[in-house]
XYZ file of C-alpha atoms in Angstrom:
542
model
C -158.500 72.847 180.740
C -157.851 69.711 182.639
C -154.299 68.032 182.990
C -153.983 64.234 181.984
C -153.322 61.967 184.982
C -150.818 58.832 184.688
C -152.147 55.684 184.569
C -150.160 52.014 184.232
C -152.951 50.522 182.740
C -152.177 51.526 178.948
C -152.699 49.298 175.703
C -151.002 50.224 172.507
C -153.258 51.009 169.579
C -150.932 52.176 166.566
C -148.511 54.713 165.601
C -148.770 57.564 163.221
C -146.609 60.681 161.939
C -147.009 62.463 164.882
C -147.133 59.884 167.500
C -148.012 57.079 169.502
C -151.608 56.323 170.917
C -152.553 54.319 173.650
C -156.089 53.063 175.211
C -156.201 53.954 178.641
C -159.020 52.244 180.873
C -160.055 54.084 184.112
C -162.996 52.009 185.593
C -165.820 52.958 183.053
C -163.806 55.643 181.083
C -161.873 54.627 178.104
C -159.320 57.635 176.909
C -157.196 57.496 173.705
C -153.727 59.074 174.858
C -151.702 60.422 171.988
C -148.081 60.835 173.070
C -146.419 63.311 170.186
C -143.266 62.055 168.481
C -141.482 62.082 165.385
C -139.138 59.825 163.073
C -136.001 61.218 161.815
C -137.639 62.127 158.288
C -140.174 64.114 160.049
C -138.036 65.544 162.486
C -136.086 66.883 159.521
C -139.257 68.186 157.341
C -139.875 70.300 160.616
C -136.507 71.622 161.159
C -136.394 72.782 157.337
C -139.871 74.603 157.735
C -140.380 75.425 161.172
C -136.814 75.391 162.708
C -137.476 72.315 165.142
C -139.317 68.925 165.083
C -142.986 68.699 165.731
C -144.020 71.579 167.912
C -146.837 69.360 169.526
C -143.671 67.448 171.155
C -142.535 70.431 173.182
C -144.622 73.654 172.782
C -147.351 74.134 175.585
C -149.000 76.850 173.459
C -149.818 74.650 170.498
C -150.621 71.605 172.584
C -153.366 73.979 174.178
C -154.350 74.976 170.474
C -155.121 71.431 169.713
C -157.448 70.873 172.884
C -159.432 73.809 171.852
C -159.769 73.219 168.514
C -161.035 69.844 169.504
C -163.833 71.474 171.611
C -164.703 73.793 169.020
C -165.102 71.275 166.166
C -166.620 69.158 168.295
C -169.528 71.611 168.698
C -169.393 72.963 165.000
C -169.291 69.355 163.457
C -172.621 68.609 165.368
C -173.881 71.740 163.999
C -172.935 70.835 160.729
C -173.305 67.197 160.313
C -175.944 66.298 163.357
C -174.949 62.640 164.727
C -173.378 61.632 161.038
C -169.932 62.729 162.059
C -168.429 63.517 165.515
C -165.386 64.564 166.724
C -163.001 62.871 169.413
C -163.509 65.037 172.278
C -160.380 66.602 174.066
C -160.414 65.722 177.835
C -156.863 66.663 179.089
C -153.410 67.607 177.982
C -150.096 66.927 180.069
C -146.320 66.846 179.634
C -144.975 63.149 179.556
C -141.948 63.296 181.646
C -140.923 59.876 180.576
C -141.217 60.392 176.824
C -140.535 64.189 177.329
C -143.424 65.285 175.204
C -146.777 66.419 175.447
C -149.825 64.230 175.134
C -153.468 64.693 174.359
C -156.071 62.495 176.108
C -159.275 62.452 174.178
C -162.431 60.248 174.169
C -161.982 56.872 172.903
C -163.948 55.621 169.606
C -164.885 52.136 169.545
C -164.980 52.073 165.374
C -163.138 50.352 162.332
C -161.827 51.713 159.076
C -164.316 51.773 156.116
C -164.320 48.202 154.509
C -161.931 47.448 151.347
C -163.163 45.279 148.250
C -162.611 41.741 148.814
C -164.347 38.509 147.627
C -167.344 38.790 149.887
C -167.923 42.705 149.335
C -171.598 43.701 149.046
C -172.816 46.582 150.721
C -169.744 47.344 152.413
C -168.510 48.674 149.078
C -170.661 51.654 149.636
C -168.531 52.862 152.854
C -165.750 54.158 150.761
C -167.713 56.727 148.472
C -169.916 57.691 151.550
C -167.299 58.829 153.665
C -165.452 60.784 150.966
C -168.625 62.446 149.224
C -170.902 62.570 152.151
C -168.566 63.755 154.781
C -164.759 64.495 154.233
C -165.655 66.633 150.967
C -168.254 68.791 152.418
C -166.261 68.842 155.720
C -163.305 70.130 153.876
C -165.300 72.951 152.572
C -166.969 73.764 155.954
C -163.642 74.130 157.588
C -162.448 76.480 155.011
C -165.495 78.668 155.320
C -165.063 78.613 158.964
C -161.185 80.014 159.105
C -159.792 76.263 159.905
C -157.666 76.595 156.916
C -154.917 74.039 158.274
C -157.414 71.503 159.407
C -158.394 70.573 155.616
C -154.872 68.677 155.700
C -156.209 66.326 158.382
C -159.700 66.158 156.559
C -158.421 65.142 153.471
C -157.885 67.844 150.885
C -154.979 66.582 148.668
C -154.125 64.299 151.137
C -154.906 60.489 150.628
C -153.194 59.586 154.084
C -155.995 61.504 155.801
C -158.814 58.723 155.434
C -157.419 56.540 158.490
C -158.306 59.761 160.765
C -161.789 58.919 160.171
C -163.592 55.802 161.645
C -166.663 54.098 161.110
C -168.738 53.728 164.246
C -172.211 52.563 163.079
C -174.539 51.698 160.442
C -178.250 51.446 160.254
C -180.731 49.997 157.881
C -183.803 51.938 156.874
C -186.597 49.168 156.310
C -188.861 51.483 154.730
C -186.436 52.680 151.640
C -183.783 50.136 152.095
C -180.993 52.489 152.411
C -178.015 52.613 154.897
C -176.904 55.226 157.209
C -173.368 55.205 158.270
C -172.243 57.149 161.126
C -168.366 58.344 161.423
C -166.015 59.856 164.084
C -163.039 62.153 163.148
C -160.197 61.127 165.615
C -156.961 62.505 164.246
C -156.825 66.365 163.985
C -153.272 66.945 164.922
C -150.874 67.205 161.681
C -147.463 64.874 161.774
C -145.852 67.404 159.048
C -146.507 70.671 157.511
C -149.281 70.658 154.636
C -146.668 70.995 151.638
C -146.841 67.599 150.173
C -150.589 66.877 148.760
C -150.937 64.227 146.182
C -152.859 66.388 143.734
C -150.104 69.218 143.126
C -152.638 71.558 141.502
C -153.700 72.090 145.439
C -150.631 72.839 146.310
C -150.042 75.857 144.024
C -154.083 76.656 144.617
C -154.446 76.325 148.183
C -151.704 75.201 150.395
C -149.105 77.567 149.336
C -151.526 80.633 149.041
C -153.087 79.592 152.710
C -149.021 79.440 154.095
C -148.285 82.687 152.622
C -151.418 84.273 154.253
C -150.539 82.701 157.554
C -146.618 83.799 157.544
C -145.452 79.712 157.858
C -146.179 76.748 156.134
C -149.497 75.594 157.292
C -149.751 73.578 159.881
C -153.095 73.171 161.594
C -153.329 76.839 161.469
C -156.591 78.825 162.167
C -157.798 82.077 160.926
C -159.291 83.072 164.128
C -160.849 86.413 162.958
C -162.621 84.440 159.858
C -163.826 82.063 162.782
C -165.271 84.834 164.917
C -167.153 86.052 161.836
C -168.416 82.906 160.821
C -169.948 82.369 164.753
C -171.168 85.879 164.584
C -173.085 85.267 161.127
C -174.444 81.986 162.210
C -175.045 82.652 165.757
C -178.831 82.387 165.889
C -178.858 79.062 163.878
C -176.064 77.261 166.507
C -177.630 78.562 169.245
C -181.109 77.226 167.945
C -179.703 73.783 167.373
C -176.972 73.534 170.013
C -178.286 75.816 172.919
C -177.045 78.967 174.025
C -174.686 77.692 176.998
C -172.820 75.346 173.778
C -172.219 78.548 171.799
C -170.951 80.686 174.627
C -168.616 77.523 175.616
C -167.656 77.757 171.576
C -166.864 81.830 172.050
C -164.839 81.080 175.084
C -162.734 78.352 173.281
C -162.185 80.455 170.572
C -160.509 83.382 172.786
C -158.563 80.530 174.422
C -157.523 79.516 170.956
C -156.512 82.647 169.451
C -154.322 83.264 172.665
C -152.557 80.396 172.738
C -151.954 80.386 168.587
C -150.533 83.766 168.559
C -148.167 82.847 171.683
C -146.944 79.960 169.641
C -146.671 81.747 166.024
C -144.680 84.763 167.923
C -141.686 82.518 168.787
C -138.946 82.827 166.167
C -137.460 80.349 164.349
C -134.249 80.248 166.467
C -136.450 80.487 169.616
C -138.107 77.277 168.571
C -135.169 75.291 168.151
C -133.829 76.257 171.518
C -137.024 75.662 173.370
C -137.043 72.059 171.637
C -133.583 71.518 173.068
C -134.316 72.670 176.481
C -137.833 70.694 176.890
C -135.679 67.729 175.617
C -133.502 68.380 178.423
C -130.535 68.389 175.946
C -129.450 72.152 177.410
C -130.383 74.083 180.847
C -132.420 76.906 181.452
C -129.314 79.073 181.919
C -127.708 77.752 178.455
C -131.238 78.603 176.739
C -131.187 82.016 177.898
C -127.264 82.645 176.824
C -128.029 81.191 173.454
C -130.898 83.328 173.119
C -128.677 86.447 173.406
C -125.976 84.752 171.216
C -127.991 83.591 168.143
C -124.900 82.926 165.972
C -123.275 80.522 168.670
C -126.404 78.466 168.553
C -126.433 78.023 165.023
C -122.719 77.081 165.004
C -123.900 74.782 167.835
C -126.524 73.133 165.454
C -124.513 73.248 162.680
C -121.743 70.985 164.527
C -124.393 68.660 166.029
C -125.813 68.115 162.567
C -122.488 67.359 161.121
C -121.712 65.003 163.963
C -125.044 63.051 163.232
C -124.011 62.965 159.451
C -120.453 61.451 160.284
C -122.399 59.122 163.035
C -124.433 57.926 160.124
C -121.798 57.350 157.701
C -119.806 55.003 160.148
C -123.126 53.297 161.897
C -124.771 52.500 158.755
C -122.558 50.004 157.370
C -121.717 48.453 160.807
C -125.552 47.775 161.096
C -125.766 46.476 157.530
C -122.765 44.017 158.337
C -124.475 43.186 161.780
C -127.929 42.572 159.825
C -125.881 40.220 157.192
C -124.379 38.496 159.885
C -127.598 37.324 161.410
C -128.886 35.713 158.422
C -129.035 32.004 158.445
C -127.724 31.689 154.763
C -127.699 27.648 154.810
C -131.337 27.657 155.814
C -132.138 30.667 153.607
C -130.845 28.988 150.224
C -132.020 25.540 151.260
C -135.624 27.050 151.293
C -135.094 28.987 148.384
C -133.951 25.633 146.398
C -137.145 23.911 147.877
C -139.257 26.454 146.544
C -137.589 26.239 142.862
C -137.302 22.454 142.585
C -140.063 20.916 144.573
C -143.617 21.303 143.576
C -145.073 20.006 146.950
C -143.056 22.415 149.105
C -143.631 25.423 146.588
C -147.333 24.642 146.660
C -147.302 24.634 150.636
C -145.078 27.497 150.721
C -147.590 29.757 148.598
C -150.518 28.251 150.616
C -148.807 29.661 153.791
C -148.282 32.952 152.259
C -151.736 33.188 151.138
C -153.202 31.837 154.840
C -150.907 34.457 156.645
C -152.521 37.455 154.432
C -156.013 36.040 155.228
C -154.849 36.357 159.241
C -153.733 39.874 158.024
C -157.060 41.203 156.646
C -158.663 39.414 159.437
C -156.784 41.171 162.021
C -157.588 44.599 160.071
C -161.057 43.729 160.371
C -161.334 43.599 156.767
C -162.346 40.304 156.619
C -165.086 39.078 159.521
C -164.131 35.753 161.071
C -166.965 33.672 158.862
C -165.350 35.116 155.870
C -161.353 34.307 156.843
C -162.531 30.740 158.032
C -164.391 30.209 154.818
C -161.377 31.290 152.623
C -159.163 28.879 155.154
C -161.389 26.111 154.377
C -161.491 26.502 150.398
C -157.591 27.299 150.239
C -156.802 23.408 149.715
C -160.172 22.483 147.786
C -160.911 25.758 145.869
C -161.757 24.952 142.080
C -159.111 24.990 139.442
C -156.051 24.612 142.196
C -154.012 23.650 139.554
C -153.794 27.147 139.049
C -152.676 27.667 142.296
C -149.438 25.407 141.247
C -148.764 27.435 138.601
C -149.257 30.671 140.813
C -146.683 29.238 143.044
C -144.215 28.749 140.121
C -144.551 32.579 139.901
C -144.061 33.089 143.340
C -141.066 31.174 143.211
C -139.864 33.231 140.067
C -140.518 36.321 142.103
C -137.353 35.192 144.328
C -135.307 35.099 141.339
C -136.674 38.711 139.931
C -136.110 40.236 143.317
C -132.673 38.767 143.341
C -132.229 40.262 140.244
C -133.422 43.656 140.868
C -131.721 44.117 144.419
C -128.306 42.115 143.520
C -127.363 41.297 140.022
C -128.707 44.474 138.142
C -127.102 47.133 140.718
C -124.178 45.109 140.650
C -124.258 45.468 136.706
C -124.786 49.199 137.019
C -121.757 49.484 139.392
C -119.412 47.742 137.442
C -120.414 49.953 134.340
C -121.962 47.101 132.262
C -125.424 48.890 132.013
C -126.219 52.600 132.214
C -129.066 54.188 133.806
C -131.703 53.785 130.942
C -130.725 50.266 130.957
C -130.942 49.891 134.597
C -134.282 51.351 134.557
C -135.771 49.111 131.854
C -134.405 46.112 133.300
C -135.902 46.740 136.737
C -139.334 47.498 134.956
C -139.279 44.460 132.511
C -137.137 41.482 134.167
C -140.845 40.108 135.994
C -142.618 40.223 132.988
C -140.084 38.588 130.831
C -139.440 35.555 133.182
C -143.515 35.059 133.709
C -144.215 35.172 130.002
C -141.358 32.658 129.162
C -143.426 30.171 131.804
C -146.768 31.113 130.838
C -145.940 31.085 126.999
C -144.426 27.616 127.555
C -147.911 26.695 129.461
C -150.053 28.421 126.618
C -148.254 26.146 123.856
C -148.642 23.048 125.882
C -152.557 23.972 126.334
C -152.826 24.103 122.691
C -151.196 21.080 121.890
C -153.276 19.005 124.192
C -156.591 20.743 123.756
C -156.611 22.394 126.641
C -157.891 26.067 127.651
C -155.382 28.399 126.766
C -154.497 30.599 130.009
C -154.273 33.865 127.666
C -155.580 35.929 130.662
C -152.516 34.624 132.880
C -150.258 35.294 129.778
C -151.593 39.247 129.232
C -151.828 40.324 133.148
C -148.188 38.596 133.311
C -146.695 41.049 131.428
C -147.776 44.088 133.557
C -144.989 45.106 136.016
C -145.141 44.797 139.555
C -148.457 42.913 140.303
C -147.998 40.119 137.315
C -147.672 37.733 139.814
C -151.277 37.424 140.004
C -151.851 36.501 136.644
C -152.879 32.674 137.255
C -155.377 33.827 140.082
C -156.907 36.287 137.330
C -157.034 33.358 135.009
C -158.769 31.230 137.754
C -161.081 34.098 138.209
C -162.027 34.242 134.606
C -162.274 30.384 134.525
C -164.516 30.248 137.384
C -166.596 33.673 136.568
C -168.385 34.278 139.855
C -169.581 30.863 140.605
C -165.952 29.841 142.985
C -162.986 31.075 142.865
C -162.815 32.875 146.074
C -159.197 32.259 146.735
C -158.177 33.395 143.344
C -159.970 36.654 143.926
C -158.851 36.962 147.170
C -155.213 36.870 145.981
C -155.867 39.690 143.254
C -157.588 41.921 145.696
C -154.381 41.385 148.386
C -151.714 42.136 145.410
C -152.930 45.140 144.482
C -153.831 46.174 147.819
C -150.151 45.606 149.323
C -149.001 47.662 146.277
C -151.054 50.657 147.767
C -149.761 49.914 151.254
C -146.074 50.343 149.953
C -146.508 53.472 148.137
C -143.943 55.822 149.883
C -145.391 58.950 151.644
C -148.979 58.921 150.274
C -149.632 55.127 150.860
C -149.889 53.062 153.969
C -152.809 50.871 155.494
C -156.352 52.436 155.529
C -155.479 55.312 152.796
C -157.266 56.656 149.743
C -153.986 55.171 148.202
C -154.427 51.818 149.051
C -158.305 51.878 148.346
C -157.515 53.091 144.749
C -155.421 50.001 144.126
C -157.848 47.856 145.929
C -160.587 49.013 143.638
C -158.267 48.423 140.325
C -158.533 44.779 141.436
C -162.502 45.147 142.051
C -162.697 46.576 138.483
C -160.244 43.769 136.788
C -162.101 41.229 138.687
C -165.366 42.725 137.410
C -164.389 43.083 134.132
C -163.099 39.639 133.704
C -166.407 38.157 135.085
C -168.277 40.568 132.520
C -166.424 39.346 129.955
C -167.218 35.574 130.528
C -170.872 36.457 130.993
C -171.128 38.046 127.614
C -169.133 35.440 125.826
C -171.338 32.831 127.194
C -174.547 34.832 125.890
C -173.106 34.545 122.503
C -172.700 30.886 123.073
C -176.013 30.383 123.909
C -177.559 32.693 120.943
C-alpha cells in the first residue's frame, strides 16, 4: 500500500465530523486528502463508546482498513451498479506529523450535490429521488448482503446526513425515450461517530443495536469478513465475467488484508486505545505508555483528573469568553441599525433586500443556482411584481428582531426571576412570533377590507406558523402572482424552509436529507398555493 506524499499545493475543500478535506494538485493528478480530526462533541462520543477519540485519527490498522475497504468496494460497486455509481478510489495513507493525525488520499471527484428545489426547478427536481431510490437504498441492501454491516451508515441507512457523501458527476439525456440518466460518486466512506443515532428509531433497535452486539462494540464501519468471503465465493463467476480475473484476485487479496488489520484494531482493549491515542498525540512517551499499560488503575486515575481539570477550565473560561465577545459588540452601531430597521421603511426595505441578495449569493456559491438564475433574481429583486409585499415582508423581518430579543433575553430573564414556569417558557417561546405577526397582518387585513383591496389571508394564516411564519408575505405574493411572476417571493419561501433544515442539530446541515425534506415542504406549499389559484380561476371562468 502506498504512503501519501506531502505537498504545499493544498486547497481547503470542506470539513465534516470525521476530518478536513483538501484538494492536492500535482501536475495532471488531482487528489482529495482527508486529514482525520474531531470536535469536542464527537471526541466525547468516541470516548464513551470506544474508549478514545475517532480511531482514524491515531490507529494505523483502522486507517489501513479504510484503504482496503475503498479498494474492495470500488470493484464491488462497479459490479453492482456499472457506471451509475463509483467509489472515490483510495490512493495512499500516511501519518500527518503537523496535525498529529492519519490522512487518506483518494481520487478527487469533480461533481456537485443533488439539486434543491428553487424557483427555476424543472428536471433537476428528479435528482434527489433518483439518488435515494436508484442508488442509496439498493446500495444499503447490497452492502448488508456482502457483509459491510457498518458501511450502511455512510450509505444513508437511518442517517440523513449521509446524503452529502454522494456527488452527482454527470447527467445524460436519451433523445430516443426522453429520459435522463444520472451518474454518482460515493466520496466519503469513513464515519465520524459510531452508528448509534439514526433519525429513524426503529432502525436503531432493528438493525444498529443487533449489529453492534454481533460485532462486539458500537457499529463503526465494521465488516463481517466471513460473510464477505462467502459472498465473493458465491458470486465468483459473475464477478470474473464482468470485471476480469485479475480484479477478482485483487479483491480477494484486499479482503485478506482488511481481515488482518480489522482484527488487529478490534483486539485493542479499551484502556489500550486510550493510551495509544495519548501516545500518538505526543501527550505521553513510549516509556510512560508501557508503564501505564501495566498500571491500569493509575491510568484511569490520570484520565479522571484530566477530565476534571477540563471541566473546571470550561467553567472558568466560558464566562470569560462570553464577556470578551460581548465587549467586542459595537452596541451603539447595533442599536442604531435596529432602530433604523424599526422606524425607517426605506432603510428596512433596503436591509431586507440586502438579506435576500446575500442568500442568493449563498445559493449560487453552493451551485444550487446557476449564474444565469442568480443574476435574474438579483435583477428582479427591486422590480418584482407586487413588491409592496416585500415592504410587508420587511416589517416581519423587523418583528423577527423583536421576537429574537424576547426569546433570548426577556423570556429567559422572566424564567430566571421565577415570573413564569417551564410550561409558560416553552409556550411563549413558540407563540411569540405568531402573536406579533398576526397583530400586524390582522391590521393589514382590516385595512384591505375597508379599502376594497385583496385581503392577505394567506399571509395571515402562514404567519401563525411558528419559526417559519416570516415567509407569510412571500407566500401571499406567490398566491397573488400564481406562477406568472413572483420568483423572488418563491425564492424567499424556499430559502427560509431550507435554512430551517440546515439548522436542525445532529441530523441537519447542508446537502442532507433533512435539508431536502424542508426544501420539499416549501415546494409543496408553493404548488398548493398555485393550484388553489388555478382552481379558483377555473371556477370563476365557468
